[in-house]
Short mmCIF file of C-alpha atoms in Angstrom, two decimals:
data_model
loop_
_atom_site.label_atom_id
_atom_site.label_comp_id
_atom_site.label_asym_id
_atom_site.label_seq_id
_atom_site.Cartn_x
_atom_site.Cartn_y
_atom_site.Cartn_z
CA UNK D 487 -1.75 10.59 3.01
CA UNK D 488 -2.32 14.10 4.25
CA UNK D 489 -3.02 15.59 0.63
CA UNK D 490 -0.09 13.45 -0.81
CA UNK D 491 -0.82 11.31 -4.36
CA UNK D 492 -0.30 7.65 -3.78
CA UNK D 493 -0.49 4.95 -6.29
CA UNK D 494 -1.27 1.60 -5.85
CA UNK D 495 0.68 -0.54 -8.12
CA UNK D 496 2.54 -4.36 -7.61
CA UNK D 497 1.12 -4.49 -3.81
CA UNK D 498 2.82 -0.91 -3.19
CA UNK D 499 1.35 1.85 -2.18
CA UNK D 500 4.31 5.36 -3.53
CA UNK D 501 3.81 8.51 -3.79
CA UNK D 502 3.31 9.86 -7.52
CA UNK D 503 5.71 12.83 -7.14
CA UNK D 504 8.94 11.27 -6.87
CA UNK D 505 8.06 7.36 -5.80
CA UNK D 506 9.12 7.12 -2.14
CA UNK D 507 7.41 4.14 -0.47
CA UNK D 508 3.96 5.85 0.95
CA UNK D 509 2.92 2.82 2.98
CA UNK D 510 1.64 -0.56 3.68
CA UNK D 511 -0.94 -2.58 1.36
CA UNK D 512 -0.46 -4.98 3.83
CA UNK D 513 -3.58 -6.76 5.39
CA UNK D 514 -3.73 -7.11 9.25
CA UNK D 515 -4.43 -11.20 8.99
CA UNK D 516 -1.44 -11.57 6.27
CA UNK D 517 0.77 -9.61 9.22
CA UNK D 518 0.12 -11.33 11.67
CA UNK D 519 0.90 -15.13 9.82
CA UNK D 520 3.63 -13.43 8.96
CA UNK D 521 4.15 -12.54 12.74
CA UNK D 522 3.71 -16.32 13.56
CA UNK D 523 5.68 -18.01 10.84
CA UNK D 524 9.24 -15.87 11.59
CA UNK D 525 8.21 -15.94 15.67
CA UNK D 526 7.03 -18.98 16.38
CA UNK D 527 4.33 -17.87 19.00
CA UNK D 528 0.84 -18.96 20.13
CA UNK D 529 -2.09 -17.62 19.04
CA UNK D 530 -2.69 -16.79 22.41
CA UNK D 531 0.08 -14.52 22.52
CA UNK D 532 -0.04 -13.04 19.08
CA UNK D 533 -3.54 -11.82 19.89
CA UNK D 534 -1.89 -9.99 23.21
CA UNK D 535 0.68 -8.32 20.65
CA UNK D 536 -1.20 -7.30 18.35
CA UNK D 537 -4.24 -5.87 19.84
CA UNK D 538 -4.85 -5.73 23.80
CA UNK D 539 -1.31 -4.17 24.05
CA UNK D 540 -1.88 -1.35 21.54
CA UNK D 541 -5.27 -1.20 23.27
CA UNK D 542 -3.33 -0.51 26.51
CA UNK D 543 -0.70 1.87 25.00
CA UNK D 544 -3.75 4.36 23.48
CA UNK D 545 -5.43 4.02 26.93
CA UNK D 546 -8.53 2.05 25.26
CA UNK D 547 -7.16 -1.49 27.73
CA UNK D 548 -10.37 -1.29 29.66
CA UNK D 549 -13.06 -1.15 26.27
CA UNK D 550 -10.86 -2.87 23.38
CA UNK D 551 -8.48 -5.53 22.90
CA UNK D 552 -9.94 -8.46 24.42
CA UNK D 553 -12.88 -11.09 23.89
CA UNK D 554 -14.50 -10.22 27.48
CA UNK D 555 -17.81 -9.59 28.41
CA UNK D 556 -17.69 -5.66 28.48
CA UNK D 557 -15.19 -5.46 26.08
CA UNK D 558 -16.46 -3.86 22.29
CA UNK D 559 -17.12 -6.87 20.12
CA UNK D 560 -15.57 -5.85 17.05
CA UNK D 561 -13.18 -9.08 15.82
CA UNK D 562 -12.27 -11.51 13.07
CA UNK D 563 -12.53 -15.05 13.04
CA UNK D 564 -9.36 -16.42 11.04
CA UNK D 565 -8.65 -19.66 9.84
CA UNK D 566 -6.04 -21.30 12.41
CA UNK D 567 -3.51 -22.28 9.37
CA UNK D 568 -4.29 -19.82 6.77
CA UNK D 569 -5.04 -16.64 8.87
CA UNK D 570 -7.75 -16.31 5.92
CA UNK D 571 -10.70 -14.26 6.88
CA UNK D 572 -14.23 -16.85 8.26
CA UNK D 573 -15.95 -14.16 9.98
CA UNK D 574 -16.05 -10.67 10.81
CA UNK D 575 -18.44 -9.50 14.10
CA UNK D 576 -19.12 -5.28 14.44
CA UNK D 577 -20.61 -4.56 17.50
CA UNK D 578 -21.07 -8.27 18.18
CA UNK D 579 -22.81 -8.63 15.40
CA UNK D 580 -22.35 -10.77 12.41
CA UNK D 581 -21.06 -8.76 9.12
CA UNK D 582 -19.07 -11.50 7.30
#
């Protein structure tokens, strides 16, 4: 946090001098069930909003974002109720 103390404490992440809110603790597949319960939308689509278009907005839309041949194979493989974590690929690669 740019030199800043943060403690980690009840699923918060606060600064230690003067506890403002620092950040997220957050993790990306518990965002985006989140994302599904309170929209309603496909997988489909969730995977658009959450990565292809942020690929496209930091002008990475042609090497990230997609499952495409071409495309860097960095994903997760979630469970289709749970969102919990079955896989993780690097580089196409089987880590998880």
């Amino acid at each position: 946090m740019g030199g800043l103390k943060v403690q980690l404490k009840g699923g918060e992440a606060r600064l230690v001098d003067g506890g403002n809110l620092a950040g997220s603790t957050l993790w990306m597949n518990q965002g985006l069930k989140n994302l599904r319960d309170v929209s309603g939308l496909e997988l489909k689509d969730l995977i658009r909003v959450t990565s292809w278009n942020q690929a496209i907005e930091l002008g990475l839309g042609d090497t990230l974002g997609k499952v495409e041949k071409g495309y860097i194979a960095d994903l997760a493989v979630l469970d289709a109720k749970s969102f919990k974590v079955k896989a993780v690929f690097l580089d196409g690669k089987r880590r998880i």
